[in-house]
Coordinates of N, CA and C in Angstrom, one line a residue:
M1 N 40.5 4.9 9.5 CA 39.8 5.5 10.6 C 38.4 5.1 10.6
A2 N 37.8 4.6 11.7 CA 36.5 4.2 11.8 C 35.5 5.3 12.0
L3 N 34.4 5.4 11.3 CA 33.4 6.4 11.5 C 32.5 6.1 12.6
S4 N 32.4 4.9 13.0 CA 31.4 4.5 14.0 C 32.0 3.4 14.9
K5 N 31.4 3.2 16.1 CA 31.8 2.2 17.0 C 30.6 1.9 17.8
V6 N 30.6 0.7 18.4 CA 29.5 0.4 19.4 C 30.0 0.6 20.8
D7 N 29.4 1.4 21.5 CA 29.9 1.6 23.0 C 29.3 0.6 23.9
G8 N 29.5 0.8 25.1 CA 29.1 -0.2 26.2 C 27.6 -0.5 26.3
T9 N 26.8 0.4 25.8 CA 25.3 0.2 25.9 C 24.8 -0.2 24.4
N10 N 25.7 -0.6 23.6 CA 25.3 -1.1 22.2 C 24.7 0.0 21.3
L11 N 25.0 1.2 21.6 CA 24.6 2.4 20.8 C 25.7 2.7 19.8
I12 N 25.3 3.1 18.6 CA 26.3 3.5 17.6 C 26.7 5.0 17.9
T13 N 28.0 5.2 18.0 CA 28.5 6.6 18.2 C 29.4 7.0 17.1
G14 N 29.7 8.3 17.0 CA 30.7 8.7 16.0 C 30.2 8.9 14.7
L15 N 28.9 8.7 14.4 CA 28.5 8.9 13.0 C 28.2 10.4 12.8
P16 N 28.3 10.8 11.5 CA 28.1 12.2 11.2 C 26.6 12.6 11.4
A17 N 26.4 14.0 11.6 CA 25.1 14.5 11.8 C 24.2 14.1 10.5
G18 N 23.0 13.7 10.8 CA 22.0 13.3 9.8 C 22.0 11.8 9.6
S19 N 22.9 11.1 10.3 CA 22.9 9.6 10.1 C 21.7 9.0 10.9
V20 N 21.1 8.0 10.4 CA 20.0 7.3 11.1 C 20.6 6.3 12.1
L21 N 20.3 6.5 13.4 CA 20.9 5.7 14.4 C 20.0 4.5 14.9
Q22 N 18.7 4.7 14.8 CA 17.8 3.6 15.1 C 16.5 3.8 14.5
V23 N 15.7 2.7 14.2 CA 14.4 2.8 13.6 C 13.4 2.0 14.4
V24 N 12.2 2.5 14.6 CA 11.2 1.8 15.3 C 9.9 1.9 14.4
K25 N 9.3 0.8 14.2 CA 8.0 0.9 13.4 C 6.9 0.1 14.1
T26 N 5.7 0.7 14.1 CA 4.5 -0.1 14.6 C 3.5 -0.1 13.4
E27 N 3.0 -1.3 13.2 CA 1.9 -1.4 12.3 C 0.6 -1.7 13.1
F28 N -0.5 -1.0 12.7 CA -1.7 -1.3 13.4 C -2.7 -1.8 12.3
T29 N -3.1 -3.2 12.4 CA -3.9 -3.7 11.4 C -5.3 -4.0 11.9
G30 N -5.6 -3.7 13.1 CA -6.9 -3.8 13.7 C -7.7 -2.5 13.2
T31 N -8.9 -2.4 13.8 CA -9.8 -1.2 13.6 C -10.1 -0.6 14.9
E32 N -10.4 0.7 14.9 CA -10.9 1.3 16.1 C -11.8 2.5 15.6
S33 N -12.5 3.0 16.6 CA -13.4 4.2 16.4 C -13.5 5.0 17.6
T34 N -14.0 6.3 17.4 CA -14.3 7.2 18.5 C -15.4 8.1 18.1
T35 N -16.1 8.5 19.1 CA -17.2 9.6 19.0 C -16.8 10.9 19.6
V36 N -15.5 11.0 20.1 CA -15.0 12.2 20.7 C -15.1 13.3 19.6
L37 N -15.5 14.5 20.0 CA -15.6 15.6 19.1 C -14.4 16.6 19.3
A38 N -13.8 16.9 18.2 CA -12.7 17.8 18.2 C -13.2 19.2 18.5
S39 N -14.4 19.6 18.3 CA -14.9 20.9 18.5 C -14.8 21.3 20.0
G40 N -14.7 20.3 20.8 CA -14.5 20.5 22.3 C -13.1 20.5 22.7
G41 N -12.2 20.5 21.7 CA -10.7 20.5 21.9 C -10.2 19.1 22.4
N42 N -11.0 18.1 22.2 CA -10.6 16.8 22.6 C -10.3 15.8 21.5
F43 N -9.3 15.0 21.7 CA -8.9 13.9 20.8 C -8.8 12.6 21.6
A44 N -9.1 11.5 20.9 CA -8.9 10.2 21.5 C -7.6 9.6 21.1
D45 N -6.9 8.9 22.0 CA -5.6 8.3 21.6 C -6.0 7.0 20.8
S46 N -5.2 6.8 19.8 CA -5.4 5.6 19.0 C -4.4 4.6 19.4
S47 N -4.5 3.4 18.8 CA -3.5 2.3 19.0 C -2.3 2.5 18.2
L48 N -2.2 3.5 17.4 CA -1.1 3.8 16.5 C -0.1 4.6 17.3
T49 N 0.9 3.9 18.0 CA 1.8 4.6 18.8 C 3.2 3.8 18.6
A50 N 4.3 4.6 18.8 CA 5.6 4.0 18.8 C 6.5 4.7 19.8
T51 N 7.5 4.0 20.3 CA 8.3 4.5 21.4 C 9.8 4.4 20.9
L52 N 10.5 5.5 21.1 CA 11.9 5.6 20.8 C 12.6 6.3 21.9
T53 N 13.8 5.8 22.3 CA 14.6 6.5 23.4 C 15.9 7.0 22.7
P54 N 15.9 8.3 22.5 CA 17.1 8.9 21.9 C 18.4 8.6 22.7
S55 N 19.5 8.5 21.9 CA 20.8 8.3 22.6 C 21.5 9.6 23.0
S56 N 21.0 10.7 22.5 CA 21.6 12.0 22.8 C 20.5 13.1 22.8
T57 N 20.7 14.1 23.6 CA 19.7 15.2 23.6 C 19.8 16.0 22.4
S58 N 20.8 16.0 21.6 CA 21.0 16.8 20.4 C 20.4 16.0 19.2
N59 N 19.9 14.8 19.4 CA 19.4 14.1 18.2 C 17.9 14.4 18.0
K60 N 17.5 14.2 16.7 CA 16.1 14.5 16.4 C 15.4 13.2 16.1
I61 N 14.0 13.3 16.0 CA 13.3 12.1 15.6 C 12.5 12.4 14.3
F62 N 12.7 11.7 13.3 CA 12.0 11.8 12.0 C 10.8 10.8 12.2
V63 N 9.6 11.4 11.9 CA 8.3 10.6 12.0 C 7.7 10.5 10.7
I64 N 7.3 9.2 10.4 CA 6.4 9.0 9.2 C 5.2 8.3 9.7
C65 N 4.1 8.9 9.6 CA 2.8 8.3 10.1 C 1.8 8.2 8.9
T66 N 1.4 7.0 8.6 CA 0.3 6.8 7.6 C -0.9 6.3 8.2
V67 N -2.0 7.0 8.0 CA -3.3 6.6 8.7 C -4.4 6.4 7.6
N68 N -5.1 5.4 7.7 CA -6.3 5.2 6.9 C -7.5 5.5 7.7
R69 N -8.2 6.6 7.2 CA -9.3 7.3 8.0 C -10.6 7.0 7.4
G70 N -11.5 6.6 8.2 CA -13.0 6.5 7.8 C -13.8 7.4 8.6
S71 N -14.9 7.9 7.9 CA -15.9 8.8 8.5 C -17.3 8.4 8.3
T72 N -18.1 8.9 9.2 CA -19.6 8.6 9.1 C -20.1 9.3 7.8
N73 N -19.8 10.6 7.6 CA -20.2 11.3 6.3 C -19.2 12.3 6.0
A74 N -19.5 13.1 5.0 CA -18.6 14.2 4.5 C -18.7 15.5 5.2
S75 N -19.6 15.6 6.2 CA -19.8 16.9 6.8 C -19.3 16.9 8.2
D76 N -20.3 17.0 9.2 CA -19.9 17.1 10.6 C -19.1 15.9 11.2
Q77 N -19.2 14.8 10.6 CA -18.6 13.6 11.3 C -17.4 13.2 10.5
C78 N -16.6 14.1 9.9 CA -15.4 13.7 9.3 C -14.3 13.5 10.3
H79 N -13.4 12.6 9.9 CA -12.2 12.2 10.8 C -11.2 13.3 10.7
V80 N -10.8 13.8 11.8 CA -9.7 14.7 11.9 C -8.6 14.2 12.9
G81 N -7.4 14.4 12.7 CA -6.4 13.8 13.6 C -5.1 14.7 13.7
R82 N -4.4 14.3 14.7 CA -3.1 15.0 15.0 C -2.0 14.1 15.6
L83 N -0.8 14.5 15.5 CA 0.3 13.8 16.2 C 0.5 14.4 17.6
A84 N 0.9 13.6 18.5 CA 1.2 14.0 19.8 C 2.4 13.2 20.3
H85 N 3.3 13.8 21.1 CA 4.4 13.1 21.8 C 4.2 13.1 23.3
V86 N 4.7 12.1 23.9 CA 4.7 12.0 25.4 C 6.1 11.9 25.8
I87 N 6.5 12.9 26.6 CA 7.9 12.9 27.2 C 7.7 13.2 28.6
S88 N 8.3 12.3 29.5 CA 8.2 12.4 30.9 C 6.8 12.7 31.4
A89 N 5.8 11.9 30.9 CA 4.3 11.9 31.2 C 3.6 13.2 30.8
S90 N 4.3 14.0 30.0 CA 3.7 15.2 29.5 C 3.3 15.1 28.0
T91 N 2.0 15.2 27.6 CA 1.6 15.0 26.3 C 1.5 16.3 25.6
T92 N 2.1 16.4 24.4 CA 2.0 17.7 23.6 C 1.7 17.3 22.1
A93 N 0.7 18.0 21.6 CA 0.4 17.9 20.2 C 1.5 18.6 19.3
F94 N 1.9 18.1 18.2 CA 2.9 18.7 17.4 C 2.5 18.4 15.9
Y95 N 3.2 19.2 15.0 CA 2.9 19.2 13.6 C 1.3 19.4 13.4
V96 N 0.9 20.5 14.0 CA -0.5 21.0 13.9 C -0.5 22.4 13.5
G97 N -1.6 22.8 12.9 CA -1.8 24.2 12.4 C -1.8 25.2 13.6
A98 N -1.7 26.5 13.3 CA -1.7 27.5 14.3 C -3.1 27.7 14.9
T99 N -3.2 28.0 16.2 CA -4.4 28.3 16.8 C -4.9 29.7 16.3
D100 N -6.1 29.7 15.8 CA -6.7 31.0 15.3 C -8.2 31.0 15.5
G101 N -8.6 31.8 16.5 CA -10.1 31.9 16.8 C -10.5 30.5 17.3
S102 N -11.6 30.1 16.8 CA -12.2 28.8 17.3 C -11.8 27.6 16.3
R103 N -10.8 27.8 15.4 CA -10.3 26.8 14.5 C -9.5 25.8 15.3
I104 N -9.7 24.5 14.9 CA -9.0 23.4 15.7 C -7.7 23.1 15.0
P105 N -6.6 23.2 15.7 CA -5.3 22.8 15.2 C -5.2 21.3 15.0
T106 N -5.0 20.8 13.8 CA -4.9 19.4 13.5 C -3.7 19.1 12.6
S107 N -3.3 17.9 12.5 CA -2.3 17.5 11.4 C -3.1 17.0 10.2
F108 N -4.2 16.4 10.3 CA -5.1 16.0 9.2 C -6.4 16.7 9.4
G109 N -6.9 17.3 8.4 CA -8.2 18.0 8.4 C -9.3 17.1 7.9
R110 N -10.4 17.8 7.5 CA -11.6 17.2 7.1 C -11.4 16.2 5.9
G111 N -10.5 16.4 5.1 CA -10.4 15.6 3.9 C -11.1 16.3 2.8
N112 N -12.0 15.6 2.1 CA -12.7 16.2 1.0 C -14.2 15.7 1.0
E113 N -15.0 16.3 0.1 CA -16.4 16.0 0.1 C -16.7 14.5 -0.3
S114 N -15.7 13.8 -0.7 CA -16.0 12.4 -1.0 C -15.9 11.5 0.1
A115 N -15.6 12.1 1.3 CA -15.3 11.3 2.5 C -16.6 10.8 3.2
G116 N -17.3 9.9 2.5 CA -18.5 9.4 3.0 C -18.4 8.1 3.7
A117 N -19.5 7.4 3.9 CA -19.5 6.1 4.7 C -18.8 5.0 4.0
Y118 N -18.5 5.1 2.7 CA -17.9 4.0 1.9 C -16.4 4.3 1.6
T119 N -15.9 5.4 2.1 CA -14.5 5.9 1.7 C -13.5 5.8 2.8
I120 N -12.3 5.4 2.4 CA -11.2 5.4 3.3 C -10.2 6.4 2.7
L121 N -9.8 7.4 3.4 CA -8.8 8.4 3.0 C -7.5 8.0 3.6
T122 N -6.4 7.8 2.8 CA -5.1 7.5 3.3 C -4.3 8.8 3.3
N123 N -3.7 9.1 4.5 CA -2.9 10.3 4.6 C -1.6 9.9 5.3
T124 N -0.5 10.7 4.9 CA 0.8 10.5 5.5 C 1.3 11.7 6.0
I125 N 1.9 11.7 7.1 CA 2.6 12.9 7.7 C 4.1 12.5 7.8
Q126 N 5.0 13.4 7.4 CA 6.4 13.2 7.6 C 6.9 14.5 8.2
T127 N 7.5 14.4 9.3 CA 8.0 15.5 10.1 C 9.2 15.2 11.0
V128 N 10.0 16.2 11.4 CA 11.1 16.0 12.3 C 10.9 16.9 13.5
F129 N 11.2 16.4 14.7 CA 11.2 17.2 15.8 C 12.3 16.9 16.7
S130 N 12.6 17.9 17.6 CA 13.8 17.7 18.6 C 13.2 17.5 19.9
P131 N 13.3 16.3 20.5 CA 12.7 16.0 21.8 C 13.6 16.6 23.0
N132 N 14.9 16.8 22.7 CA 15.8 17.3 23.7 C 15.8 16.4 25.0
T133 N 15.9 15.1 24.8 CA 15.8 14.2 26.0 C 16.5 12.9 25.6
T134 N 16.9 12.2 26.6 CA 17.4 10.8 26.4 C 16.4 9.8 27.1
S135 N 15.3 10.3 27.5 CA 14.2 9.5 28.1 C 13.3 9.0 26.9
A136 N 12.5 8.0 27.2 CA 11.7 7.4 26.2 C 10.7 8.5 25.6
V137 N 10.5 8.5 24.4 CA 9.6 9.4 23.7 C 8.5 8.6 23.0
I138 N 7.3 8.7 23.4 CA 6.1 8.1 22.8 C 5.5 9.0 21.8
V139 N 5.4 8.6 20.5 CA 4.7 9.4 19.5 C 3.4 8.6 19.2
K140 N 2.3 9.3 19.2 CA 1.0 8.7 18.9 C 0.1 9.5 18.1
Y141 N -0.8 8.8 17.4 CA -1.8 9.5 16.6 C -3.1 9.6 17.4
Q142 N -3.7 10.8 17.4 CA -4.9 11.1 18.1 C -6.0 11.4 17.1
F143 N -7.2 11.1 17.3 CA -8.2 11.4 16.4 C -9.6 11.7 17.0
A144 N -10.4 12.4 16.2 CA -11.7 12.9 16.7 C -12.6 13.1 15.5
A145 N -13.9 13.3 15.8 CA -14.9 13.7 14.8 C -14.9 15.2 14.7
R146 N -15.0 15.7 13.5 CA -15.1 17.2 13.3 C -16.5 17.6 13.5
G147 N -16.8 18.8 13.9 CA -18.1 19.3 14.1 C -18.8 19.1 15.4
T148 N -20.0 19.3 15.5 CA -20.8 19.3 16.8 C -21.8 18.2 16.8
G149 N -22.0 17.5 15.7 CA -23.1 16.5 15.6 C -22.6 15.2 16.3
A150 N -23.5 14.2 16.1 CA -23.2 12.9 16.6 C -22.7 12.0 15.4
G151 N -21.5 11.6 15.6 CA -20.9 10.8 14.5 C -19.8 9.9 15.0
T152 N -19.4 9.0 14.2 CA -18.3 8.1 14.6 C -17.2 8.2 13.5
V153 N -15.9 8.2 13.9 CA -14.9 8.2 13.0 C -14.0 6.9 13.2
Y154 N -13.3 6.5 12.2 CA -12.7 5.2 12.2 C -11.2 5.2 11.8
I155 N -10.5 4.2 12.2 CA -9.1 3.9 11.6 C -9.2 2.5 11.0
N156 N -8.7 2.4 9.8 CA -8.6 1.1 9.0 C -9.9 0.5 8.6
R157 N -10.9 1.3 8.6 CA -12.2 0.8 8.0 C -13.1 1.9 7.7
T158 N -14.1 1.6 6.9 CA -15.2 2.6 6.6 C -16.3 2.6 7.6
S159 N -17.1 3.6 7.5 CA -18.3 3.6 8.3 C -19.3 2.5 8.0
E160 N -19.5 2.3 6.7 CA -20.3 1.3 6.1 C -19.5 0.0 6.0
D161 N -19.4 -0.8 7.1 CA -18.4 -1.9 7.2 C -19.1 -3.2 6.9
S162 N -19.8 -3.3 5.8 CA -20.5 -4.5 5.4 C -19.6 -5.6 5.2
D163 N -20.0 -6.8 5.5 CA -19.2 -8.0 5.3 C -19.5 -8.5 3.8
D164 N -18.9 -7.7 2.9 CA -18.9 -8.0 1.5 C -17.7 -7.6 0.7
T165 N -17.6 -7.8 -0.5 CA -16.4 -7.5 -1.3 C -16.3 -6.0 -1.6
Q166 N -17.3 -5.2 -1.3 CA -17.2 -3.8 -1.5 C -16.5 -3.0 -0.3
A167 N -16.4 -3.7 0.8 CA -15.8 -3.0 2.0 C -14.3 -3.4 2.1
Q168 N -13.5 -2.6 2.7 CA -12.1 -2.8 2.9 C -11.7 -2.7 4.3
R169 N -10.6 -3.4 4.6 CA -9.8 -3.3 5.8 C -8.4 -2.9 5.4
T170 N -7.8 -2.0 6.1 CA -6.6 -1.5 5.7 C -5.6 -1.5 7.0
A171 N -4.4 -1.2 6.8 CA -3.4 -1.1 7.9 C -2.9 0.4 7.9
S172 N -2.4 0.8 9.1 CA -1.8 2.1 9.3 C -0.5 1.8 10.0
S173 N 0.4 2.8 9.9 CA 1.7 2.6 10.5 C 2.3 3.9 11.0
I174 N 3.2 3.8 12.0 CA 4.0 4.9 12.4 C 5.5 4.4 12.5
T175 N 6.4 5.2 11.9 CA 7.8 4.9 11.9 C 8.6 6.1 12.6
L176 N 9.4 5.7 13.5 CA 10.3 6.7 14.1 C 11.8 6.4 13.8
M177 N 12.5 7.4 13.4 CA 13.9 7.3 13.2 C 14.7 8.3 14.0
E178 N 15.7 7.8 14.8 CA 16.5 8.7 15.5 C 17.6 9.2 14.5
I179 N 17.7 10.5 14.4 CA 18.7 11.1 13.5 C 19.7 11.8 14.3
A180 N 21.0 11.5 14.0 CA 22.1 12.2 14.7 C 22.1 13.7 14.5
G181 N 22.3 14.4 15.7 CA 22.3 15.8 15.7 C 23.6 16.4 15.4

């Protein structure tokens, strides 16, 4: 007895719940920056995005997002970020902390006090969500500067981006896996 088959649209069907049906991965090797302030409730879209179209509304999407974050300094201009998904032109942040007073819900917070101009912090999110759709789902990383001052935050580079052997360039990635429901 076969556990799976390929139907007319080349989708695997008949696999047990928890099976991985498809995998999409995007690597971002460039650099980018923003001066958007999270204190205003705003985040900038990054180039770190991936799109997956679920084959069933009962399936889930497992997300693995690794981001290399650079900041101007360790206080007001630290890099904060969050995941968001776009379904039918509606963007929703997910895997963020609860709203409480004026605190900003994020997936990645300030980091630590060593997050200065020469530091790249590598962070990874792993989460599962249920999009309840068979339409394309875009998952993206959004980022901003923490605080109210003027600062710039970066992806895949440090603030002090000198052309010497002390500076680094890194890669970030986002992987989406459709999981049978």
